[in-house]
Amino acid sequence: MTALTVTNTFPASLTAECLVIGVARGPEGPVPVLGAAAVEEAVVGALTDLLTTLGATGAEGETVRLPAPPGIGAGLVLAVGLGDADDGGYDDEALRRAAGVAARDLAGAGRVALALPTPTADAVEAVALGALLGSYTFTAYRTDDGPAAVRELTILADDPRSHAGALRRADVLGEEVNRARDLINTPANDLYPESFAAAVAAAGRTYGLAVEVYDEEALAAGGFGGILGVGQGSVRAPRLVRIAHTHAGATARLAFVGKGITYDSGGISLKPVGANEIMKRDMSGAAAVLAAVLAVARLDLPVDVTGWLALAENMPSGSALRPGDVLRTYGGRTVEVLNTDAEGRLVLADALVRAGEEQPDAIVDVATLTAAMRFGLGNHVFGVMANDDAFRDRVVAAARAAGEQAWPMPLPAELRRSLNSRVADIANFGERMGGGLVAGLFLREFVPAGVPWAHLDIAGPAFNEGQPHGYTPDGGTGCAVRTLVRLAQDTAIGGLR
Ligand code: BES
Ligand code: MN
Ligand code: ZN
C-alpha cells in the first residue's frame, strides 16, 4: 500500500525520484502549474521552455517526462495535463484525475512528490485521493513481479499540519475504494458467498463493527426465498450479511443494500459466451456497500449506517431455479421467476424487505443490475432511480460532489404492468425496452411505504473493460463507494429533510 504524507519542504530540499507538476493549456502554449509549493519564477520559466520544446500541450491526462531543472531535489519532473488554464483554480475532480494519472504513470517508483495546485484542504484531499486510487494495482494472482505501486507519495502544500484531516479522509476513502476493487477483481473460485461473508466478518472485527451472517439454515428459517432460490443451483451456499456502524451522536439512520452475486452465469437462462467472462463483477454493489460502511465507521461519522450484502452464486445445475418457478421472498410476497438471469432483483427483494424492517430513515441499494442501463448511460455513468424525487436528487448531488458520474432515471408507472404474473404477486421479468427502469419498478415494490429509497444501477461503471484513465484502473473500479460515503456525510451534517 502506498504511504502518503503532506509537506511544505522547499522543492530544492526534496529527495524524491520524481516531482509531479501540473501543466495547463494556455492560449500561447503549455503553462506549468506548481500549486502552493514555493518554486521560483526562474524554475517556472525554465520548465515552460522545456515543456514547449517537448511538445506538451496541457491537455487533460497528458504526461510528459523531463529532466528536473536545477533547484529541484528530484531527478525527474512529470508534467501532467490539467486541461484549459484556469486562473480561478482547478476543480477537485481535475486534481484527482491528474494525481491518479501521475501515480499510475510512475508505477514502480519509490518516492514521488506531488506539486499539483493545493490552495485548499479540499484540493489537498483531492490530490491525495486521486494519487491513492491511481496507484492501485491488483497483483494477488501474479507470481512474477507484476506492476508495483508507487511506494511513497508526498504532497507539497503550505501549512501541512492544517491538512491532517484531509489526508486522513483521503487515506480512509482510498483504502476502502481499493478494498472494493480487490473484492471485485478476486475471481469467483476464491470469492463466493461464504468467503465474502468471512471477509466482512474479519473487517468488522478489525474496525469494531457488529457483523451478522445468515447462513443457508438461517436463511431457510427466516424465509429468505429470493436469496435461497438464486443460490440453490450452486454448491456454494448463499449468505445475507448485515454490518452496522452506530454512533452515539447520530440523528439519522441509513441502510445500504448491495447486490452480491459472486458469479452470474445466468442460471438455467444461461448467458452466452461473450457475456459471461467477467461476471465475477456481479458483486460490485455488495463490495461498494461494505467499503462505504467501513469508511463511514473509520471516519466516525455521526450517522448510523447499516449495510446489507445479499450474496449468492447464480449457477445452472440439477438443483437450480427453473424458469417458471415461484419463490416466496422474505415477508411473504411471491415472485414468478420467468428468467433466472434476472437474479439480482430476487436477492435484493429479500434484503430490501429485511433492511426496511429496521425502519431506517432512507434506503439506498447498489447493484450491477441490468445490461439495459449500460445501453442507456454507457460505462462511465450510473443510473439513479427512486421512490422520492427529492431523495433521488440528493443522491445524484452526493455523487457529483464526490466526483462520480450519476444521472437521474424515471420509474414510469406504465412499465409496471409488464411485471404482472399469471400465478404470483409479481414476475421477475417484463418489458425489455427500458429494462433498467423495469428492474427499478420491481425493486420499489419491496421497499416499505414512506421510506425514501434510491436504486443505483452501476452495471456500466462498476468494471472497466477498457484502458485505465484518470484514477480509474482497469477491472473493478469501486464505483459508488464515494457516493455512499458522501451521502452519509451530508446526512450526518444536515439530516435527511
Ligand atoms: N448482472 C446482470 C447485468 C449485467 C450485465 C451487469 C452486464 C454487468 C454487465 C444481470 O443479472 C442480468 O443478467 N440482467 C439481465 C436482466 C434481464 C434478463 C431482464 C439483463 O440485463 O440482460
Ligand atoms: Mn443475471
Ligand atoms: Zn446479475
Coordinates of C-alpha atoms and ligand atoms in Angstrom, one line a residue:
M1 CA 0.0 0.0 0.0
T2 CA 1.2 3.4 -0.9
A3 CA 2.2 5.7 2.0
L4 CA 1.0 9.3 1.9
T5 CA 2.3 12.5 3.6
V6 CA 2.0 16.2 3.2
T7 CA 5.0 18.5 3.5
N8 CA 6.0 22.1 2.8
T9 CA 9.6 21.2 2.0
F10 CA 11.1 23.6 -0.5
P11 CA 11.4 21.8 -3.8
A12 CA 15.2 22.2 -3.7
S13 CA 15.3 20.1 -0.5
L14 CA 13.3 17.2 -1.7
T15 CA 14.8 13.8 -2.0
A16 CA 12.3 12.4 -4.4
E17 CA 12.8 10.4 -7.6
C18 CA 10.2 12.5 -9.3
L19 CA 8.4 15.7 -8.9
V20 CA 4.9 15.9 -10.4
I21 CA 3.7 19.2 -11.6
G22 CA 0.6 20.3 -13.4
V23 CA 0.6 21.7 -16.9
A24 CA -2.3 23.6 -18.3
R25 CA -3.3 24.5 -21.8
G26 CA -2.8 28.2 -22.1
P27 CA -3.6 30.5 -25.1
E28 CA 0.1 30.6 -26.0
G29 CA 1.2 27.1 -25.1
P30 CA 1.8 25.0 -22.0
V31 CA 1.6 26.7 -18.6
P32 CA 3.3 24.9 -15.7
V33 CA 1.1 24.9 -12.6
L34 CA 3.1 24.4 -9.5
G35 CA 0.5 24.9 -6.8
A36 CA 1.2 26.0 -3.3
A37 CA 4.7 24.8 -3.3
A38 CA 7.3 27.5 -3.3
V39 CA 9.0 27.4 -6.7
E40 CA 10.9 30.3 -8.0
E41 CA 9.9 32.2 -11.1
A42 CA 13.2 31.1 -12.8
V43 CA 12.3 27.4 -12.4
V44 CA 8.9 28.1 -13.9
G45 CA 10.5 29.9 -16.8
A46 CA 12.9 27.0 -17.5
L47 CA 10.1 24.5 -17.3
T48 CA 7.9 26.4 -19.7
D49 CA 10.7 26.4 -22.3
L50 CA 11.3 22.7 -21.8
L51 CA 7.7 21.7 -21.9
T52 CA 7.2 23.7 -25.1
T53 CA 10.2 22.0 -26.7
L54 CA 8.9 18.6 -25.7
G55 CA 5.6 19.3 -27.3
A56 CA 3.5 19.4 -24.1
T57 CA 0.1 20.9 -24.7
G58 CA -1.5 20.7 -21.2
A59 CA -4.4 18.5 -22.5
E60 CA -6.2 16.6 -19.7
G61 CA -4.4 13.3 -19.0
E62 CA -1.3 14.1 -21.0
T63 CA 2.0 13.1 -19.4
V64 CA 5.4 14.5 -20.3
R65 CA 8.7 13.5 -18.5
L66 CA 11.6 15.8 -18.4
P67 CA 14.9 16.1 -16.5
A68 CA 14.4 18.2 -13.5
P69 CA 16.0 21.7 -13.9
P70 CA 18.5 22.9 -11.2
G71 CA 16.8 23.8 -8.0
I72 CA 14.5 20.8 -7.7
G73 CA 15.5 17.9 -5.5
A74 CA 14.4 15.2 -7.9
G75 CA 15.9 13.7 -10.9
L76 CA 12.8 13.7 -13.0
V77 CA 9.8 16.0 -13.4
L78 CA 6.5 14.5 -14.6
A79 CA 4.2 17.1 -16.1
V80 CA 0.5 16.1 -16.0
G81 CA -2.0 17.8 -18.2
L82 CA -4.8 19.7 -16.3
G83 CA -6.8 20.9 -19.4
D84 CA -7.6 24.5 -20.1
A85 CA -5.7 27.0 -17.9
D86 CA -7.9 28.4 -15.2
D87 CA -6.9 31.4 -13.0
G88 CA -9.9 30.5 -10.8
G89 CA -8.3 27.2 -9.9
Y90 CA -8.9 23.6 -10.9
D91 CA -11.8 21.6 -9.7
D92 CA -11.4 18.7 -7.3
E93 CA -12.1 16.1 -10.0
A94 CA -9.5 17.5 -12.3
L95 CA -7.0 17.3 -9.5
R96 CA -8.0 13.8 -8.6
R97 CA -7.6 12.7 -12.2
A98 CA -4.2 14.4 -12.6
A99 CA -2.9 12.9 -9.4
G100 CA -4.2 9.5 -10.5
V101 CA -2.6 9.7 -13.9
A102 CA 0.7 10.6 -12.3
A103 CA 0.6 7.8 -9.7
R104 CA -0.2 5.3 -12.4
D105 CA 2.4 6.6 -14.8
L106 CA 5.1 6.4 -12.1
A107 CA 4.2 2.8 -11.0
G108 CA 7.4 1.2 -9.6
A109 CA 8.9 4.4 -8.3
G110 CA 10.0 4.7 -4.7
R111 CA 9.4 8.3 -3.6
V112 CA 7.3 10.8 -5.6
A113 CA 6.5 14.4 -4.6
L114 CA 3.3 16.0 -6.0
A115 CA 3.3 19.7 -6.6
L116 CA -0.2 20.0 -8.0
P117 CA -2.2 23.1 -7.1
T118 CA -3.3 22.7 -3.4
P119 CA -4.8 26.0 -2.3
T120 CA -7.4 24.5 0.0
A121 CA -7.9 21.4 2.2
D122 CA -10.3 20.1 -0.3
A123 CA -7.7 20.3 -3.0
V124 CA -5.2 18.5 -0.8
E125 CA -7.8 15.8 -0.2
A126 CA -8.5 15.5 -3.9
V127 CA -4.8 15.2 -4.9
A128 CA -4.3 12.6 -2.1
L129 CA -7.3 10.5 -3.0
G130 CA -6.5 10.7 -6.7
A131 CA -3.0 9.5 -6.1
L132 CA -4.1 6.7 -3.8
L133 CA -6.7 5.5 -6.3
G134 CA -4.3 5.9 -9.2
S135 CA -1.6 3.8 -7.6
Y136 CA -3.9 0.8 -7.2
T137 CA -2.6 -2.5 -8.6
F138 CA -4.1 -6.0 -8.3
T139 CA -1.3 -8.4 -8.0
A140 CA -2.7 -11.2 -5.8
Y141 CA -2.6 -13.7 -8.6
R142 CA 0.8 -12.9 -10.1
T143 CA 3.8 -15.0 -9.4
D144 CA 6.1 -12.7 -11.4
D145 CA 6.9 -9.2 -10.1
G146 CA 3.9 -7.6 -11.7
P147 CA 3.2 -3.9 -11.6
A148 CA 4.3 -2.2 -8.4
A149 CA 2.5 0.8 -6.9
V150 CA 4.4 4.0 -6.0
R151 CA 5.9 3.4 -2.5
E152 CA 5.8 6.8 -1.0
L153 CA 3.8 9.9 -2.1
T154 CA 4.4 13.4 -0.6
I155 CA 2.1 16.2 -1.4
L156 CA 3.6 19.7 -1.4
A157 CA 1.3 22.1 0.3
D158 CA 1.6 25.2 2.6
D159 CA 0.8 24.6 6.3
P160 CA 0.8 20.8 6.2
R161 CA -0.4 20.4 9.7
S162 CA -3.7 22.0 8.9
H163 CA -4.3 19.2 6.3
A164 CA -4.2 16.3 8.7
G165 CA -7.9 15.8 8.4
A166 CA -7.9 16.0 4.6
L167 CA -5.2 13.4 4.5
R168 CA -6.9 11.1 6.9
R169 CA -10.2 11.3 4.9
A170 CA -8.3 10.6 1.6
D171 CA -6.4 7.7 3.2
V172 CA -9.6 6.0 4.5
L173 CA -11.6 6.6 1.3
G174 CA -8.7 5.5 -0.8
E175 CA -8.2 2.3 1.2
E176 CA -11.9 1.5 1.1
V177 CA -12.4 2.1 -2.6
N178 CA -9.3 -0.1 -3.2
R179 CA -10.8 -2.7 -0.9
A180 CA -13.9 -2.8 -3.1
R181 CA -11.7 -3.1 -6.2
D182 CA -9.8 -6.0 -4.7
L183 CA -13.1 -7.8 -3.9
I184 CA -14.4 -7.3 -7.4
N185 CA -11.2 -8.4 -9.0
T186 CA -11.0 -11.5 -7.0
P187 CA -12.2 -14.4 -9.1
A188 CA -15.3 -16.3 -8.2
N189 CA -13.4 -19.5 -7.4
D190 CA -12.0 -17.7 -4.4
L191 CA -14.7 -15.2 -3.7
Y192 CA -18.0 -16.9 -3.1
P193 CA -20.8 -16.1 -0.6
E194 CA -19.1 -17.9 2.4
S195 CA -15.7 -16.4 1.8
F196 CA -17.1 -13.0 1.1
A197 CA -19.1 -13.2 4.4
A198 CA -15.8 -14.2 6.2
A199 CA -14.1 -11.2 4.7
V200 CA -16.9 -8.9 6.0
A201 CA -16.6 -10.5 9.5
A202 CA -12.8 -10.0 9.5
A203 CA -13.1 -6.4 8.5
G204 CA -15.9 -5.9 11.1
R205 CA -13.5 -7.3 13.8
T206 CA -10.7 -5.0 12.7
Y207 CA -12.8 -1.8 13.0
G208 CA -15.2 -2.8 15.7
L209 CA -18.4 -3.1 13.7
A210 CA -21.2 -5.6 14.5
V211 CA -21.5 -8.3 11.8
E212 CA -24.3 -10.8 11.5
V213 CA -24.1 -13.6 8.9
Y214 CA -27.2 -15.5 7.9
D215 CA -26.1 -18.9 6.6
E216 CA -28.3 -21.2 4.5
E217 CA -30.0 -22.5 7.6
A218 CA -30.8 -19.1 9.0
L219 CA -32.0 -18.0 5.6
A220 CA -34.3 -21.0 5.4
A221 CA -35.6 -20.4 8.9
G222 CA -36.2 -16.8 8.1
G223 CA -38.0 -17.4 4.8
F224 CA -35.5 -15.7 2.6
G225 CA -36.8 -17.4 -0.6
G226 CA -35.2 -14.9 -3.0
I227 CA -31.6 -15.3 -1.9
L228 CA -32.0 -19.1 -1.3
G229 CA -33.7 -19.5 -4.7
V230 CA -30.9 -17.8 -6.6
G231 CA -28.3 -19.7 -4.7
Q232 CA -29.8 -23.1 -4.9
G233 CA -28.1 -24.1 -8.1
S234 CA -24.6 -23.6 -6.7
V235 CA -22.5 -25.8 -4.5
R236 CA -21.5 -22.5 -2.8
A237 CA -24.4 -21.7 -0.4
P238 CA -25.8 -18.2 -0.3
R239 CA -25.5 -15.7 2.6
L240 CA -27.0 -12.5 3.8
V241 CA -24.7 -10.3 5.8
R242 CA -25.5 -7.3 8.0
I243 CA -22.8 -4.9 9.1
A244 CA -23.6 -1.9 11.2
H245 CA -21.9 1.3 12.2
T246 CA -23.6 3.1 15.1
H247 CA -22.7 6.5 16.6
A248 CA -23.9 7.9 19.9
G249 CA -24.4 11.3 18.2
A250 CA -26.3 10.0 15.3
T251 CA -29.7 11.6 14.4
A252 CA -30.4 9.6 11.2
R253 CA -30.1 6.0 10.1
L254 CA -29.3 4.9 6.6
A255 CA -29.5 1.4 5.2
F256 CA -27.3 0.4 2.2
V257 CA -28.2 -2.7 0.4
G258 CA -25.8 -4.4 -2.1
K259 CA -26.3 -7.0 -4.8
G260 CA -23.6 -9.6 -4.2
I261 CA -23.8 -12.2 -7.0
T262 CA -20.3 -13.6 -6.7
Y263 CA -20.7 -15.1 -10.2
D264 CA -23.7 -14.7 -12.6
S265 CA -23.8 -17.4 -15.2
G266 CA -27.4 -16.5 -15.8
G267 CA -28.5 -19.8 -14.3
I268 CA -30.8 -22.0 -16.5
S269 CA -31.4 -18.9 -18.6
L270 CA -27.7 -19.2 -19.3
K271 CA -25.7 -16.3 -20.6
P272 CA -23.9 -16.9 -24.0
V273 CA -20.2 -17.0 -24.4
G274 CA -19.1 -13.4 -24.6
A275 CA -21.5 -12.3 -21.9
N276 CA -20.2 -14.5 -19.0
E277 CA -16.4 -13.9 -18.9
I278 CA -16.4 -11.1 -16.3
M279 CA -19.4 -11.9 -14.3
K280 CA -17.3 -12.1 -11.2
R281 CA -18.1 -8.4 -11.2
D282 CA -21.7 -9.0 -10.3
M283 CA -21.0 -8.5 -6.6
S284 CA -19.8 -4.9 -7.1
G285 CA -22.8 -3.5 -5.3
A286 CA -22.1 -5.5 -2.2
A287 CA -18.5 -4.6 -2.3
A288 CA -19.4 -0.9 -2.5
V289 CA -21.8 -1.2 0.4
L290 CA -19.2 -3.0 2.6
A291 CA -16.5 -0.4 1.7
A292 CA -18.8 2.5 2.3
V293 CA -19.9 1.3 5.7
L294 CA -16.3 0.7 6.8
A295 CA -15.3 4.1 5.6
V296 CA -18.1 5.8 7.5
A297 CA -17.1 3.9 10.6
R298 CA -13.4 4.6 10.3
L299 CA -14.2 8.3 9.8
D300 CA -16.5 8.0 12.8
L301 CA -19.3 10.0 11.1
P302 CA -22.2 10.8 13.4
V303 CA -24.8 8.8 11.4
D304 CA -26.0 5.2 11.8
V305 CA -25.3 3.2 8.7
T306 CA -26.3 -0.5 8.2
G307 CA -25.0 -2.4 5.3
W308 CA -26.8 -5.5 3.9
L309 CA -25.0 -7.7 1.5
A310 CA -27.1 -10.2 -0.4
L311 CA -24.7 -12.9 -1.5
A312 CA -25.3 -15.8 -3.9
E313 CA -23.8 -17.6 -6.8
N314 CA -26.1 -17.9 -9.8
M315 CA -25.4 -21.3 -11.5
P316 CA -27.2 -23.8 -13.7
S317 CA -27.4 -27.3 -12.3
G318 CA -29.9 -30.1 -11.4
S319 CA -30.8 -28.2 -8.3
A320 CA -31.0 -24.8 -9.9
L321 CA -34.0 -22.5 -10.1
R322 CA -36.1 -23.2 -13.2
P323 CA -37.8 -20.5 -15.3
G324 CA -41.4 -20.7 -14.2
D325 CA -40.6 -21.5 -10.5
V326 CA -42.4 -19.3 -7.9
L327 CA -40.4 -18.1 -4.9
R328 CA -41.7 -16.8 -1.6
T329 CA -39.5 -13.8 -0.7
Y330 CA -38.8 -12.6 2.8
G331 CA -42.0 -11.2 4.2
G332 CA -44.2 -13.5 2.1
R333 CA -44.6 -11.8 -1.3
T334 CA -44.4 -14.3 -4.2
V335 CA -42.3 -13.9 -7.4
E336 CA -42.6 -15.9 -10.6
V337 CA -39.1 -16.4 -12.0
L338 CA -39.6 -16.1 -15.7
N339 CA -35.8 -15.5 -16.4
T340 CA -33.2 -16.9 -14.0
D341 CA -30.8 -14.3 -15.3
A342 CA -32.8 -11.6 -13.7
E343 CA -31.5 -12.8 -10.3
G344 CA -30.2 -9.6 -8.8
R345 CA -33.7 -8.3 -8.1
L346 CA -34.6 -11.6 -6.4
V347 CA -31.8 -11.4 -3.8
L348 CA -32.4 -7.6 -3.4
A349 CA -36.1 -8.2 -2.7
D350 CA -35.3 -10.2 0.4
A351 CA -32.6 -7.8 1.5
L352 CA -34.7 -4.7 0.9
V353 CA -37.6 -6.1 3.0
R354 CA -35.2 -7.1 5.8
A355 CA -33.5 -3.7 5.8
G356 CA -36.8 -2.0 5.8
E357 CA -37.9 -3.9 9.0
E358 CA -35.4 -1.8 11.0
Q359 CA -37.2 1.4 9.9
P360 CA -34.2 3.3 8.6
D361 CA -34.7 6.9 7.5
A362 CA -33.7 6.0 4.0
I363 CA -32.5 3.0 1.9
V364 CA -30.1 3.0 -0.9
D365 CA -29.4 -0.1 -2.9
V366 CA -26.4 -0.6 -5.3
A367 CA -26.4 -3.2 -8.0
T368 CA -24.9 -4.3 -11.3
L369 CA -28.5 -4.9 -12.3
T370 CA -29.1 -4.5 -16.0
A371 CA -27.4 -4.5 -19.3
A372 CA -30.1 -2.0 -20.3
M373 CA -28.6 0.6 -18.1
R374 CA -25.3 0.2 -19.9
F375 CA -27.0 0.8 -23.2
G376 CA -28.7 3.9 -21.8
L377 CA -25.8 5.5 -19.9
G378 CA -22.7 3.8 -21.0
N379 CA -19.8 2.6 -18.9
H380 CA -19.0 5.8 -17.0
V381 CA -22.3 6.9 -15.6
F382 CA -24.6 5.1 -13.2
G383 CA -28.4 5.5 -13.1
V384 CA -30.3 6.6 -10.1
M385 CA -33.9 5.7 -9.6
A386 CA -36.0 6.4 -6.5
N387 CA -39.5 6.5 -5.0
D388 CA -38.9 10.1 -4.0
D389 CA -37.6 12.8 -6.4
A390 CA -36.0 14.9 -3.7
F391 CA -34.1 11.9 -2.3
R392 CA -33.0 10.9 -5.8
D393 CA -31.7 14.4 -6.5
R394 CA -29.8 14.2 -3.1
V395 CA -28.1 11.1 -4.2
V396 CA -27.2 12.5 -7.6
A397 CA -25.8 15.6 -5.9
A398 CA -23.8 13.4 -3.5
A399 CA -22.3 11.6 -6.5
R400 CA -21.4 14.8 -8.2
A401 CA -19.8 16.2 -5.0
A402 CA -17.8 13.0 -4.6
G403 CA -16.6 13.1 -8.2
E404 CA -18.7 10.2 -9.5
Q405 CA -21.0 10.5 -12.6
A406 CA -24.6 9.7 -11.9
W407 CA -27.8 10.5 -13.7
P408 CA -31.4 10.5 -12.5
M409 CA -33.7 8.0 -14.3
P410 CA -37.5 7.8 -14.1
L411 CA -39.7 4.9 -12.9
P412 CA -42.6 5.2 -15.4
A413 CA -45.8 3.7 -14.0
E414 CA -46.8 2.3 -17.4
L415 CA -44.0 -0.2 -17.4
R416 CA -45.2 -1.8 -14.1
R417 CA -47.9 -4.0 -15.7
S418 CA -45.3 -5.8 -17.8
L419 CA -44.3 -7.4 -14.5
N420 CA -47.7 -8.8 -13.8
S421 CA -47.6 -12.6 -13.3
R422 CA -50.2 -15.2 -14.2
V423 CA -49.6 -17.1 -11.0
A424 CA -47.7 -15.0 -8.5
D425 CA -47.8 -11.5 -7.0
I426 CA -45.1 -10.3 -9.5
A427 CA -42.8 -11.7 -12.2
N428 CA -39.1 -11.0 -12.2
F429 CA -39.0 -10.3 -16.0
G430 CA -41.1 -7.8 -18.0
E431 CA -40.8 -5.3 -20.8
R432 CA -37.3 -5.3 -22.3
M433 CA -37.4 -1.7 -23.6
G434 CA -36.4 0.3 -20.6
G435 CA -35.2 -2.8 -18.8
G436 CA -33.3 -0.9 -16.2
L437 CA -36.4 1.0 -15.2
V438 CA -38.5 -2.1 -15.1
A439 CA -35.9 -3.6 -12.7
G440 CA -36.3 -0.4 -10.6
L441 CA -40.0 -0.7 -10.6
F442 CA -39.7 -4.3 -9.4
L443 CA -37.4 -3.3 -6.5
R444 CA -39.7 -0.5 -5.5
E445 CA -42.4 -3.0 -4.5
F446 CA -40.1 -4.4 -1.8
V447 CA -39.4 -1.0 -0.1
P448 CA -41.7 -0.2 2.9
A449 CA -44.2 2.6 2.2
G450 CA -43.0 6.0 3.3
V451 CA -39.3 5.3 3.4
P452 CA -37.2 7.3 0.9
W453 CA -35.3 4.8 -1.3
A454 CA -32.9 5.1 -4.2
H455 CA -31.6 2.4 -6.5
L456 CA -28.1 2.8 -8.1
D457 CA -27.7 0.7 -11.2
I458 CA -23.9 0.5 -11.6
A459 CA -23.8 -2.2 -14.3
G460 CA -21.7 0.0 -16.6
P461 CA -19.2 1.8 -14.4
A462 CA -18.5 -0.9 -11.8
F463 CA -15.9 -2.6 -14.0
N464 CA -13.6 -1.0 -16.5
E465 CA -13.2 -3.3 -19.5
G466 CA -11.2 -0.7 -21.4
Q467 CA -8.0 1.2 -20.7
P468 CA -7.2 2.8 -17.4
H469 CA -7.9 6.5 -17.3
G470 CA -7.5 9.2 -14.6
Y471 CA -7.5 7.4 -11.3
T472 CA -9.6 4.5 -12.7
P473 CA -7.7 1.3 -13.2
D474 CA -8.9 -1.5 -15.5
G475 CA -11.1 -4.1 -13.7
G476 CA -13.1 -3.3 -10.6
T477 CA -13.5 0.5 -10.1
G478 CA -15.0 0.8 -6.7
C479 CA -17.9 2.7 -8.2
A480 CA -20.5 4.1 -5.8
V481 CA -18.3 3.9 -2.6
R482 CA -17.6 7.6 -2.7
T483 CA -21.2 8.5 -3.4
L484 CA -22.5 6.4 -0.4
V485 CA -19.9 7.9 1.9
R486 CA -20.7 11.4 0.7
L487 CA -24.4 10.8 1.3
A488 CA -23.7 9.6 4.8
Q489 CA -21.5 12.7 5.3
D490 CA -24.3 15.0 4.0
T491 CA -26.8 13.2 6.2
A492 CA -24.6 13.5 9.3
I493 CA -24.3 17.2 8.8
G494 CA -27.8 18.2 7.6
G495 CA -30.1 15.2 8.4
L496 CA -32.4 13.9 5.7
R497 CA -35.1 16.5 5.5
Ligands
BES1 N1 -25.7 -9.0 -13.8 C1 -26.5 -8.8 -14.9 C2 -26.4 -7.4 -15.5 C3 -25.1 -7.0 -16.1 C4 -24.8 -7.3 -17.4 C5 -24.2 -6.4 -15.3 C6 -23.6 -6.9 -17.9 C7 -22.9 -6.0 -15.8 C8 -22.6 -6.3 -17.1 C9 -27.9 -9.1 -14.5 O1 -28.1 -10.1 -13.6 C10 -28.7 -9.6 -15.8 O2 -28.3 -10.6 -16.3 N2 -29.7 -8.8 -16.2 C11 -30.4 -9.1 -17.3 C12 -31.9 -8.9 -16.9 C13 -32.9 -9.4 -17.9 C14 -32.8 -10.9 -18.0 C15 -34.2 -8.9 -17.5 C16 -30.1 -8.2 -18.4 O3 -29.8 -7.0 -18.2 O4 -30.0 -8.7 -19.6
MN2 MN -28.2 -12.1 -14.4
ZN3 ZN -26.6 -10.4 -12.3

